[in-house]
Coordinates of C-alpha atoms in Angstrom, one line a residue:
M1 CA -26.7 -69.1 -21.5
A2 CA -27.7 -65.6 -20.7
D3 CA -28.9 -65.0 -17.0
W4 CA -31.7 -62.7 -17.6
R5 CA -32.3 -62.2 -13.4
V6 CA -28.8 -59.9 -13.2
Q7 CA -31.1 -56.7 -11.9
R8 CA -33.1 -59.1 -10.0
K9 CA -30.5 -60.6 -8.0
A10 CA -28.6 -57.1 -7.0
R11 CA -32.1 -55.8 -6.0
D12 CA -32.4 -58.8 -4.0
A13 CA -29.0 -58.3 -2.4
R14 CA -29.7 -54.7 -1.8
I15 CA -33.0 -55.6 -0.1
E16 CA -30.7 -58.1 2.1
R17 CA -28.0 -55.8 3.1
G18 CA -31.3 -53.6 4.5
R19 CA -32.9 -56.1 6.6
V20 CA -30.2 -56.0 8.7
H21 CA -31.6 -52.6 10.1
A22 CA -34.9 -53.6 9.9
E23 CA -37.5 -55.9 12.1
G24 CA -39.7 -57.1 8.7
K25 CA -40.5 -54.1 7.0
L26 CA -40.0 -51.2 9.3
V27 CA -36.8 -49.5 10.6
A28 CA -36.7 -47.1 13.1
A29 CA -35.9 -43.6 12.1
S30 CA -32.8 -43.6 14.1
A31 CA -31.7 -46.3 11.5
V32 CA -32.4 -44.6 8.4
V33 CA -28.6 -43.4 7.7
D34 CA -27.5 -47.3 8.3
L35 CA -30.5 -48.6 6.0
L36 CA -29.5 -46.2 3.1
E37 CA -26.3 -46.7 3.2
A38 CA -26.7 -50.8 3.3
V39 CA -29.0 -50.2 0.3
L40 CA -27.2 -47.6 -2.1
L41 CA -24.7 -47.8 -4.2
P42 CA -22.5 -45.2 -6.0
G43 CA -23.9 -44.0 -8.9
D44 CA -27.3 -44.8 -8.3
R45 CA -30.2 -43.3 -9.9
V46 CA -32.3 -42.0 -6.5
C47 CA -35.4 -40.6 -6.6
L48 CA -36.7 -38.5 -3.4
E49 CA -39.9 -37.1 -3.2
G50 CA -39.1 -34.0 -3.7
D51 CA -43.1 -33.0 -4.9
N52 CA -44.5 -29.9 -5.7
Q53 CA -45.8 -29.7 -1.8
K54 CA -45.2 -33.1 -0.2
Q55 CA -41.6 -33.8 1.0
A56 CA -40.3 -37.2 1.8
D57 CA -38.0 -35.1 4.6
C58 CA -36.7 -37.8 7.1
L59 CA -35.6 -39.5 4.2
A60 CA -33.8 -36.4 2.8
R61 CA -32.4 -35.4 6.1
G62 CA -31.0 -39.2 6.5
L63 CA -29.5 -39.0 2.8
S64 CA -27.5 -36.0 3.6
A65 CA -26.2 -37.5 6.6
C66 CA -24.8 -40.6 4.7
D67 CA -20.8 -40.7 4.6
P68 CA -19.9 -39.5 1.2
V69 CA -17.1 -42.2 1.4
R70 CA -19.9 -45.1 1.0
V71 CA -22.6 -43.2 -0.9
H72 CA -21.6 -40.7 -3.5
D73 CA -22.0 -39.6 -7.3
L74 CA -26.0 -40.2 -6.7
H75 CA -27.8 -39.3 -9.8
M76 CA -30.9 -37.7 -8.4
V77 CA -34.0 -37.8 -10.6
Q78 CA -36.8 -36.0 -8.8
S79 CA -39.4 -33.4 -9.5
G80 CA -38.9 -30.9 -6.7
I81 CA -35.9 -29.4 -5.1
V82 CA -37.7 -27.7 -2.4
L83 CA -35.6 -28.6 0.9
P84 CA -31.9 -27.5 1.7
E85 CA -31.0 -31.2 2.3
H86 CA -31.9 -31.9 -1.7
L87 CA -29.0 -29.4 -2.6
D88 CA -26.7 -29.9 0.6
I89 CA -26.0 -33.8 -0.7
F90 CA -24.6 -32.0 -4.1
E91 CA -22.4 -29.9 -1.8
Q92 CA -21.2 -33.3 0.3
G93 CA -20.5 -35.3 -3.1
I94 CA -23.0 -37.5 -1.9
A95 CA -24.9 -36.6 -5.2
R96 CA -23.6 -35.4 -8.4
R97 CA -26.1 -35.4 -11.5
L98 CA -29.3 -33.8 -11.6
D99 CA -32.8 -34.1 -14.0
Y100 CA -35.7 -32.6 -12.2
S101 CA -38.7 -29.8 -12.7
Y102 CA -39.3 -27.4 -10.0
S103 CA -36.6 -25.6 -8.0
G104 CA -38.8 -22.6 -6.6
P105 CA -38.1 -22.1 -2.8
Q106 CA -34.3 -23.2 -3.8
G107 CA -34.1 -21.4 -7.2
A108 CA -31.5 -18.7 -6.2
R109 CA -29.1 -21.6 -4.4
I110 CA -29.6 -23.8 -7.3
A111 CA -28.4 -21.2 -9.7
R112 CA -25.2 -20.4 -7.9
M113 CA -24.4 -24.1 -7.7
L114 CA -25.1 -24.6 -11.4
Y115 CA -23.0 -21.6 -12.4
G116 CA -20.4 -23.0 -9.7
G117 CA -19.9 -26.6 -11.6
Q118 CA -21.4 -28.2 -8.0
I119 CA -24.3 -29.8 -10.0
A120 CA -24.3 -31.6 -13.4
L121 CA -27.7 -30.7 -14.8
G122 CA -29.4 -33.2 -17.1
A123 CA -31.9 -31.2 -17.8
V124 CA -35.1 -29.1 -16.2
H125 CA -38.1 -30.8 -17.3
T126 CA -41.7 -30.4 -17.5
Y127 CA -43.8 -33.2 -14.5
L128 CA -45.1 -35.6 -17.6
E129 CA -41.8 -35.4 -19.0
L130 CA -39.8 -36.7 -16.0
F131 CA -42.6 -39.2 -15.5
A132 CA -42.5 -40.8 -18.6
R133 CA -38.1 -40.7 -18.4
Y134 CA -38.7 -43.1 -15.3
F135 CA -40.2 -45.5 -17.8
I136 CA -37.4 -45.0 -20.4
D137 CA -34.2 -44.1 -19.5
L138 CA -33.8 -42.3 -15.8
T139 CA -35.6 -45.0 -14.2
P140 CA -34.7 -45.4 -10.5
N141 CA -32.7 -48.0 -8.4
V142 CA -34.2 -46.6 -5.3
A143 CA -37.2 -44.8 -4.4
L144 CA -37.6 -42.7 -1.6
I145 CA -41.2 -41.9 -0.7
A146 CA -43.7 -40.3 1.4
G147 CA -47.1 -41.7 3.3
V148 CA -49.2 -40.9 5.7
S149 CA -49.3 -44.5 7.0
A150 CA -48.6 -48.2 6.8
D151 CA -49.3 -51.2 8.1
R152 CA -46.5 -53.6 8.9
D153 CA -47.3 -55.2 5.6
G154 CA -46.1 -51.9 4.0
N155 CA -49.4 -50.9 2.5
L156 CA -49.2 -47.4 2.1
Y157 CA -52.3 -44.6 3.0
T158 CA -50.9 -41.9 1.1
G159 CA -53.9 -39.4 1.7
P160 CA -54.7 -36.1 0.1
N161 CA -51.7 -35.5 -1.0
T162 CA -50.5 -38.7 -3.2
E163 CA -49.3 -36.0 -5.7
D164 CA -46.0 -38.4 -7.6
T165 CA -45.8 -41.3 -5.5
P166 CA -48.0 -43.7 -7.7
T167 CA -45.6 -43.2 -10.5
V168 CA -42.3 -43.1 -8.6
V169 CA -43.2 -46.7 -7.1
E170 CA -44.6 -48.1 -10.3
A171 CA -41.4 -47.4 -12.5
T172 CA -39.2 -48.5 -9.6
A173 CA -40.6 -51.4 -8.1
F174 CA -41.9 -53.2 -11.5
K175 CA -38.0 -52.5 -12.5
N176 CA -36.1 -54.4 -9.7
G177 CA -35.4 -51.2 -7.8
V178 CA -36.2 -50.4 -3.9
V179 CA -38.8 -48.7 -2.5
I180 CA -38.2 -47.2 1.0
A181 CA -41.1 -44.8 2.3
Q182 CA -41.4 -42.5 5.7
V183 CA -45.0 -42.2 6.9
N184 CA -46.2 -40.5 10.1
A185 CA -47.9 -43.3 11.7
I186 CA -47.4 -47.0 12.1
V187 CA -50.9 -48.9 12.0
D188 CA -53.3 -51.7 12.2
R189 CA -55.2 -50.7 9.3
V190 CA -54.8 -48.0 6.7
P191 CA -58.2 -46.1 6.1
R192 CA -57.5 -47.0 2.2
V193 CA -54.5 -48.9 0.4
D194 CA -52.9 -46.5 -1.9
I195 CA -49.9 -48.5 -2.3
P196 CA -50.2 -52.2 -2.2
G197 CA -47.3 -53.7 0.6
D198 CA -45.7 -55.6 -2.4
R199 CA -44.5 -52.9 -4.0
V200 CA -42.9 -51.3 -0.8
D201 CA -39.6 -53.0 0.6
F202 CA -39.2 -50.7 4.0
V203 CA -41.1 -48.6 5.9
V204 CA -39.7 -46.0 8.0
E205 CA -42.1 -44.4 10.8
A206 CA -40.4 -40.6 10.9
D207 CA -39.4 -38.6 13.3
R208 CA -42.0 -36.0 12.8
P209 CA -45.2 -35.5 9.7
F210 CA -43.8 -35.3 6.3
Y211 CA -43.4 -31.7 5.1
V212 CA -46.0 -30.3 3.2
E213 CA -45.4 -27.1 1.0
P214 CA -49.0 -24.8 1.1
L215 CA -48.1 -23.7 -2.4
F216 CA -51.3 -22.6 -3.4
T217 CA -52.8 -20.3 -0.9
R218 CA -53.1 -17.0 -2.0
D219 CA -54.2 -14.2 0.5
P220 CA -57.2 -12.3 -1.0
A221 CA -56.1 -9.0 1.0
A222 CA -52.7 -9.3 -0.9
V223 CA -54.7 -8.8 -4.5
T224 CA -54.1 -5.7 -6.0
E225 CA -56.4 -3.4 -8.0
T226 CA -54.2 -3.8 -11.4
Q227 CA -54.7 -7.5 -10.9
I228 CA -58.2 -7.3 -10.6
L229 CA -58.1 -5.2 -14.0
M230 CA -56.1 -8.0 -15.3
A231 CA -58.7 -10.4 -14.4
M232 CA -61.6 -8.6 -15.1
M233 CA -60.3 -7.9 -18.9
A234 CA -59.5 -11.8 -19.1
I235 CA -63.0 -13.1 -17.8
K236 CA -64.6 -10.4 -20.4
G237 CA -61.7 -10.8 -23.2
I238 CA -61.0 -14.3 -23.1
Y239 CA -62.9 -16.8 -21.1
A240 CA -66.6 -15.4 -22.2
E241 CA -65.8 -15.1 -25.8
Y242 CA -64.3 -18.2 -26.3
G243 CA -66.8 -20.0 -23.6
I244 CA -64.1 -21.6 -21.4
R245 CA -65.3 -24.6 -19.5
R246 CA -62.3 -26.7 -19.0
L247 CA -59.3 -24.8 -17.8
N248 CA -55.9 -25.1 -15.5
H249 CA -54.9 -22.3 -13.7
G250 CA -51.3 -21.6 -12.6
I251 CA -50.2 -20.1 -8.9
G252 CA -50.2 -16.4 -8.9
F253 CA -52.5 -13.5 -7.2
G254 CA -53.5 -12.9 -11.1
T255 CA -55.1 -16.5 -11.4
A256 CA -56.6 -16.0 -8.0
A257 CA -57.8 -12.3 -8.8
I258 CA -60.2 -14.3 -11.6
E259 CA -61.3 -17.2 -9.0
L260 CA -62.8 -14.4 -6.8
L261 CA -64.3 -12.6 -9.4
L262 CA -66.3 -15.5 -10.9
P263 CA -69.0 -14.8 -8.4
T264 CA -69.3 -11.0 -8.7
F265 CA -68.1 -9.6 -11.8
A266 CA -68.5 -12.9 -14.0
E267 CA -72.0 -13.1 -12.4
R268 CA -73.0 -10.2 -13.3
L269 CA -72.0 -10.8 -16.8
G270 CA -74.3 -13.7 -16.9
L271 CA -71.5 -16.6 -17.3
K272 CA -72.3 -18.9 -14.6
G273 CA -72.6 -22.2 -16.3
K274 CA -70.9 -21.0 -19.5
I275 CA -67.4 -20.8 -18.0
A276 CA -65.1 -22.3 -15.6
T277 CA -67.0 -25.3 -14.2
H278 CA -64.7 -28.4 -15.2
W279 CA -60.9 -27.5 -13.5
A280 CA -57.6 -29.7 -13.3
L281 CA -56.2 -27.5 -10.5
N282 CA -54.9 -28.1 -6.8
P283 CA -57.7 -27.0 -4.3
H284 CA -57.1 -23.0 -4.3
P285 CA -58.6 -21.7 -1.7
S286 CA -59.4 -18.7 -3.5
L287 CA -62.0 -20.8 -5.3
I288 CA -64.0 -21.4 -2.4
P289 CA -66.5 -18.7 -3.2
A290 CA -67.0 -20.0 -6.8
I291 CA -67.3 -23.3 -5.5
E292 CA -70.2 -22.3 -2.7
S293 CA -71.7 -20.1 -5.4
G294 CA -72.3 -22.8 -7.7
W295 CA -70.1 -22.2 -10.4
V296 CA -67.9 -25.1 -9.9
E297 CA -69.1 -28.8 -11.3
Q298 CA -65.6 -30.7 -10.9
I299 CA -62.0 -30.5 -10.1
H300 CA -59.5 -33.2 -10.4
C301 CA -55.9 -32.3 -8.5
F302 CA -52.6 -32.8 -9.1
G303 CA -52.2 -32.7 -5.0
S304 CA -54.0 -31.2 -2.0
E305 CA -53.5 -27.8 -0.2
V306 CA -52.6 -27.4 3.4
G307 CA -55.9 -26.7 5.5
M308 CA -58.2 -27.8 3.0
D309 CA -58.8 -31.3 3.8
R310 CA -62.1 -30.9 6.0
Y311 CA -63.8 -28.6 3.1
I312 CA -63.0 -31.5 0.7
R313 CA -64.0 -33.9 2.3
E314 CA -67.4 -32.6 2.6
R315 CA -67.4 -31.4 -1.1
P316 CA -67.4 -34.7 -2.7
D317 CA -69.7 -33.7 -5.8
V318 CA -67.0 -31.5 -6.9
F319 CA -63.3 -33.1 -5.9
F320 CA -62.6 -37.0 -6.3
T321 CA -62.4 -38.8 -3.1
G322 CA -61.8 -42.3 -1.7
S323 CA -64.1 -44.5 0.3
D324 CA -62.2 -42.9 3.6
G325 CA -63.7 -39.4 2.2
S326 CA -60.0 -37.8 1.5
L327 CA -58.9 -36.4 -1.7
R328 CA -57.3 -38.5 -4.3
S329 CA -54.7 -36.5 -6.3
N330 CA -52.3 -37.9 -8.6
R331 CA -49.8 -35.7 -10.5
A332 CA -49.4 -37.6 -13.7
F333 CA -53.3 -38.2 -14.4
C334 CA -53.8 -34.3 -13.6
Q335 CA -51.0 -33.3 -16.1
T336 CA -52.5 -35.6 -18.4
A337 CA -55.9 -33.8 -17.9
G338 CA -54.6 -30.3 -18.1
L339 CA -52.6 -31.4 -21.1
Y340 CA -55.3 -33.0 -23.1
A341 CA -58.8 -32.3 -21.4
C342 CA -58.5 -28.7 -20.9
D343 CA -59.4 -26.0 -23.5
L344 CA -57.3 -23.2 -21.8
F345 CA -54.2 -22.9 -19.5
I346 CA -53.6 -19.7 -17.6
G347 CA -50.5 -18.4 -15.8
S348 CA -47.5 -16.1 -15.4
T349 CA -44.1 -16.2 -15.8
L350 CA -41.1 -14.1 -14.7
Q351 CA -39.7 -13.1 -18.5
I352 CA -41.2 -13.0 -22.2
D353 CA -39.5 -12.4 -25.5
L354 CA -40.6 -10.5 -28.5
Q355 CA -41.8 -13.1 -30.1
G356 CA -43.7 -14.6 -26.9
N357 CA -41.3 -17.3 -25.4
S358 CA -41.4 -17.4 -21.5
S359 CA -39.1 -18.8 -19.0
T360 CA -38.8 -18.9 -15.1
V361 CA -35.1 -18.7 -15.6
T362 CA -33.0 -15.6 -14.7
T363 CA -29.8 -14.7 -14.3
N364 CA -29.7 -15.1 -10.7
R365 CA -32.9 -17.9 -10.0
V366 CA -33.4 -21.4 -11.6
A367 CA -36.9 -21.8 -10.4
G368 CA -37.8 -24.6 -12.9
F369 CA -41.0 -25.0 -14.9
G370 CA -43.3 -27.9 -12.7
G371 CA -46.4 -28.6 -15.4
A372 CA -46.4 -25.4 -17.0
P373 CA -44.9 -26.4 -20.0
N374 CA -47.9 -29.1 -19.8
M375 CA -50.4 -27.2 -19.1
G376 CA -49.4 -24.2 -21.4
S377 CA -48.6 -26.1 -24.7
D378 CA -51.1 -27.2 -28.0
P379 CA -50.9 -31.0 -27.9
H380 CA -50.9 -32.4 -31.3
G381 CA -51.9 -35.4 -30.2
R382 CA -55.5 -33.9 -29.6
R383 CA -58.7 -35.0 -31.6
H384 CA -61.7 -34.4 -29.7
P385 CA -63.4 -31.3 -30.5
S386 CA -64.6 -28.2 -28.3
D387 CA -66.2 -24.9 -29.3
P388 CA -63.2 -23.1 -27.7
W389 CA -60.5 -25.5 -29.5
M390 CA -61.8 -25.1 -32.3
K391 CA -62.8 -21.0 -32.4
A392 CA -59.1 -21.0 -31.4
G393 CA -57.9 -22.8 -34.6
E394 CA -60.1 -20.9 -36.9
E395 CA -58.1 -17.8 -35.2
A396 CA -55.0 -19.0 -35.9
G397 CA -56.1 -19.4 -39.5
G398 CA -54.1 -21.6 -42.3
T399 CA -54.8 -23.2 -45.4
G400 CA -56.0 -26.2 -47.1
D401 CA -59.6 -28.2 -46.3
P402 CA -61.2 -26.5 -43.7
A403 CA -61.7 -30.6 -42.2
L404 CA -58.4 -31.3 -41.7
R405 CA -57.6 -28.1 -39.6
R406 CA -56.7 -28.5 -36.3
G407 CA -58.4 -27.0 -33.2
R408 CA -56.1 -25.0 -30.6
K409 CA -55.7 -25.0 -27.0
L410 CA -55.5 -21.5 -25.4
V411 CA -52.2 -20.8 -23.6
V412 CA -52.5 -17.2 -22.1
Q413 CA -49.7 -15.5 -20.4
L414 CA -50.9 -13.4 -17.5
V415 CA -48.5 -10.9 -16.4
E416 CA -47.7 -6.9 -15.1
T417 CA -45.3 -5.4 -17.1
F418 CA -43.0 -5.2 -14.1
G419 CA -42.2 -7.7 -11.5
D420 CA -41.0 -7.4 -8.2
K421 CA -38.6 -4.8 -7.4
L422 CA -39.7 -3.0 -10.9
V423 CA -37.6 -5.8 -13.0
P424 CA -39.3 -5.6 -16.4
A425 CA -41.3 -8.7 -17.2
F426 CA -40.8 -7.9 -21.6
V427 CA -37.3 -8.3 -22.3
E428 CA -35.1 -8.2 -25.9
R429 CA -34.0 -12.0 -25.1
L430 CA -34.3 -14.5 -22.2
D431 CA -31.6 -14.3 -19.5
A432 CA -32.0 -18.6 -20.2
L433 CA -30.7 -18.5 -23.0
E434 CA -27.3 -16.9 -21.1
L435 CA -27.7 -19.6 -19.1
A436 CA -27.4 -22.1 -21.5
R437 CA -24.2 -20.5 -22.9
K438 CA -22.4 -20.5 -19.7
L439 CA -23.5 -24.4 -18.8
D440 CA -23.0 -25.1 -22.5
L441 CA -26.3 -26.8 -22.2
E442 CA -27.7 -27.7 -26.0
L443 CA -31.5 -26.5 -25.0
A444 CA -32.2 -23.5 -23.4
P445 CA -34.6 -24.0 -20.4
V446 CA -37.7 -22.4 -22.0
M447 CA -40.7 -22.8 -20.3
V448 CA -43.5 -21.8 -22.8
Y449 CA -42.5 -21.7 -26.2
A450 CA -43.9 -19.0 -28.4
D451 CA -45.6 -20.8 -31.1
D452 CA -47.9 -22.1 -28.2
V453 CA -48.4 -18.9 -26.8
T454 CA -52.3 -17.8 -27.6
H455 CA -52.9 -14.5 -25.7
I456 CA -51.0 -12.2 -23.6
V457 CA -52.7 -10.1 -20.7
T458 CA -51.1 -7.2 -19.1
E459 CA -52.5 -4.0 -16.9
E460 CA -52.5 -2.4 -20.5
G461 CA -54.7 -4.7 -22.5
I462 CA -54.8 -8.3 -24.0
A463 CA -52.5 -9.4 -27.5
N464 CA -54.2 -12.0 -29.5
L465 CA -51.3 -14.0 -31.2
L466 CA -53.5 -16.3 -32.8
L467 CA -54.7 -13.6 -35.4
C468 CA -50.8 -12.1 -36.1
R469 CA -49.8 -13.0 -39.7
T470 CA -46.2 -12.0 -39.7
L471 CA -43.4 -12.1 -37.1
D472 CA -43.7 -8.4 -37.1
E473 CA -47.2 -8.2 -36.2
R474 CA -46.6 -10.5 -33.4
E475 CA -43.6 -8.6 -32.4
Q476 CA -45.7 -5.3 -32.4
A477 CA -48.7 -7.0 -30.7
I478 CA -46.5 -7.7 -27.8
R479 CA -45.0 -4.5 -27.5
G480 CA -48.3 -2.9 -27.6
V481 CA -49.2 -4.5 -24.2
A482 CA -45.7 -4.2 -22.8
G483 CA -46.1 -1.2 -20.8
Y484 CA -43.2 1.3 -20.3
T485 CA -40.5 -1.5 -20.4
D486 CA -38.2 -0.6 -22.7
V487 CA -39.7 -3.5 -24.9
G488 CA -42.8 -1.3 -24.7
R489 CA -41.5 2.1 -25.7
G490 CA -40.0 0.5 -28.5
R491 CA -43.1 -0.2 -30.2
D492 CA -44.3 1.3 -33.6
H493 CA -47.3 3.4 -32.5
A494 CA -48.9 3.2 -35.9
M495 CA -48.6 -0.1 -36.0
V496 CA -49.8 -0.8 -32.6
E497 CA -53.1 1.4 -33.8
A498 CA -53.2 -0.6 -36.9
L499 CA -53.3 -4.0 -34.7
R500 CA -56.2 -2.5 -32.4
A501 CA -58.1 -1.7 -35.0
R502 CA -58.1 -5.1 -36.1
K503 CA -58.8 -6.4 -32.5
I504 CA -55.6 -7.9 -32.1
I505 CA -54.8 -5.6 -29.3
R506 CA -57.6 -4.8 -26.9
R507 CA -57.3 -1.8 -24.3
P508 CA -59.6 -2.1 -21.3
E509 CA -61.9 0.5 -22.9
D510 CA -62.5 -1.6 -26.1
L511 CA -63.6 -4.6 -23.8
G512 CA -66.2 -1.8 -22.2
I513 CA -64.0 -1.7 -18.9
D514 CA -63.6 1.2 -16.7
P515 CA -59.6 0.8 -14.7
L516 CA -61.6 2.6 -12.5
D517 CA -64.0 -0.2 -11.4
A518 CA -61.2 -2.2 -10.8
D519 CA -61.6 -2.2 -7.0
R520 CA -60.9 -4.4 -4.0
S521 CA -65.1 -4.1 -3.4
L522 CA -65.2 -6.5 -6.6
L523 CA -63.4 -10.0 -4.9
A524 CA -66.0 -12.7 -3.2
A525 CA -63.3 -12.8 -0.5
R526 CA -61.0 -10.2 0.6
S527 CA -59.2 -12.0 3.5
I528 CA -58.5 -15.4 4.7
K529 CA -61.1 -14.7 7.0
D530 CA -63.6 -14.3 4.5
L531 CA -62.5 -17.6 2.9
V532 CA -62.8 -19.5 6.5
H533 CA -66.9 -18.0 6.7
W534 CA -67.2 -18.6 2.8
S535 CA -66.4 -22.4 3.6
G536 CA -68.5 -22.6 6.6
G537 CA -65.5 -22.6 9.0
L538 CA -64.3 -26.2 7.3
Y539 CA -61.2 -24.2 5.5
E540 CA -58.3 -24.6 8.3
P541 CA -55.6 -21.9 7.3
P542 CA -51.6 -22.4 7.8
A543 CA -51.3 -20.5 10.9
K544 CA -49.1 -18.0 8.7
F545 CA -52.1 -16.9 7.0
R546 CA -54.2 -16.6 10.2
N547 CA -54.1 -13.2 11.4
W548 CA -57.7 -13.2 13.6

């Protein structure tokens, strides 16, 4: 007879070996390395949080200190490559293969290691894609997670930055895997049970609180007049014209500028209650003035943001909060909301080619994608109508019965024509293609594919790609807003003017916007200190953003 409990027996054996280093479920921080060496086996799939913001850093340090003779050739499956230890384990031979989503802070180092053959890359995923594979073919054998506190039975309180934890635990605990959690404190009773103790095998009281990256804080003092101009065009030429109420903003100063213009420029246009009411969004501090001005009705969050906890606690009508008052974030749910329930995604990128494909992968940096490919894609599974969705579908055209015509999600790339160090954002060919060639990848790491992009906004104007009917029109529309880059200088001037006559390209003056009006006085807040004042003192910015 077949033995249907092979995996369960292997799991039980791992736990028995780990119990030697535990008192019940509790493990001292000084015993983390011993615990990991007891539980892990060569070749294991390991999910280490590794989120967008929250980092299981105590467990990461422990893993990087393991003996590579005992623990080696691990297959890491994790959202974020954020800490140095996340890559140290590949240099040490502890890990060999990697499937991930985002590597912002380690983007340059991971590029060098990929080109140097120190990492065997599976794929650069979007978050939902990676989460999905946890339940199909990348199920972790061991999950190393982080929480705020735990009781002695292993019940976890994950607090505002729950992020990926429920998804990781669900996939691991219910498929014969081992779950090890680090927490900031062991308590008699957790404020709320976010992860039940029967899904957690070991709990480590970390030597210091887990690290959280303030990823979504943008200082209004750094917003430029160029970004304000682009934000004005986006609000008047896209948000107002389509009536965008349900949306997601990516990271960047351009989208921060939009948020800071809602109570001022957008208010003057009479748009309050007509746009930007329902959000899938981390709690951006730059959105505080819009919240306080009554623009925002509801926000569901992927994760939290450092310093926003008190503010969120006092605004339960806006945010999703638990009985303890703290934010309940969930990256998988919020990614799904951004994919299917939002009518617009607007974000930035490092490179855009002549058809509108974009990527954050360059020759010397592999930053990954995070959730942008989910947010910035037109979901063919959507079946509910909305006015913006239907209008975009009509503009995209098509033949056949109008009743069978699909709507379209609006996917907007908000980019300045030149980035840092005057590197052009518009290119003939994405660097991602060269990376694919060098690493012999079957699939180039494109972030947002051209057929999903509906609009490109630069300081030159807006290109509405929905209205383009040929590839030549699409290319010239992109060239027409690409400024003084090589791509922009290669435009066909007559064709660009013809596209402008058809309102495929619109300059600021076509929208009734005077670029000289793009002044910092338009911002509802012009410093972090202003945001604190708007919040009534509830926002507590990280020390590095305080200059008063």
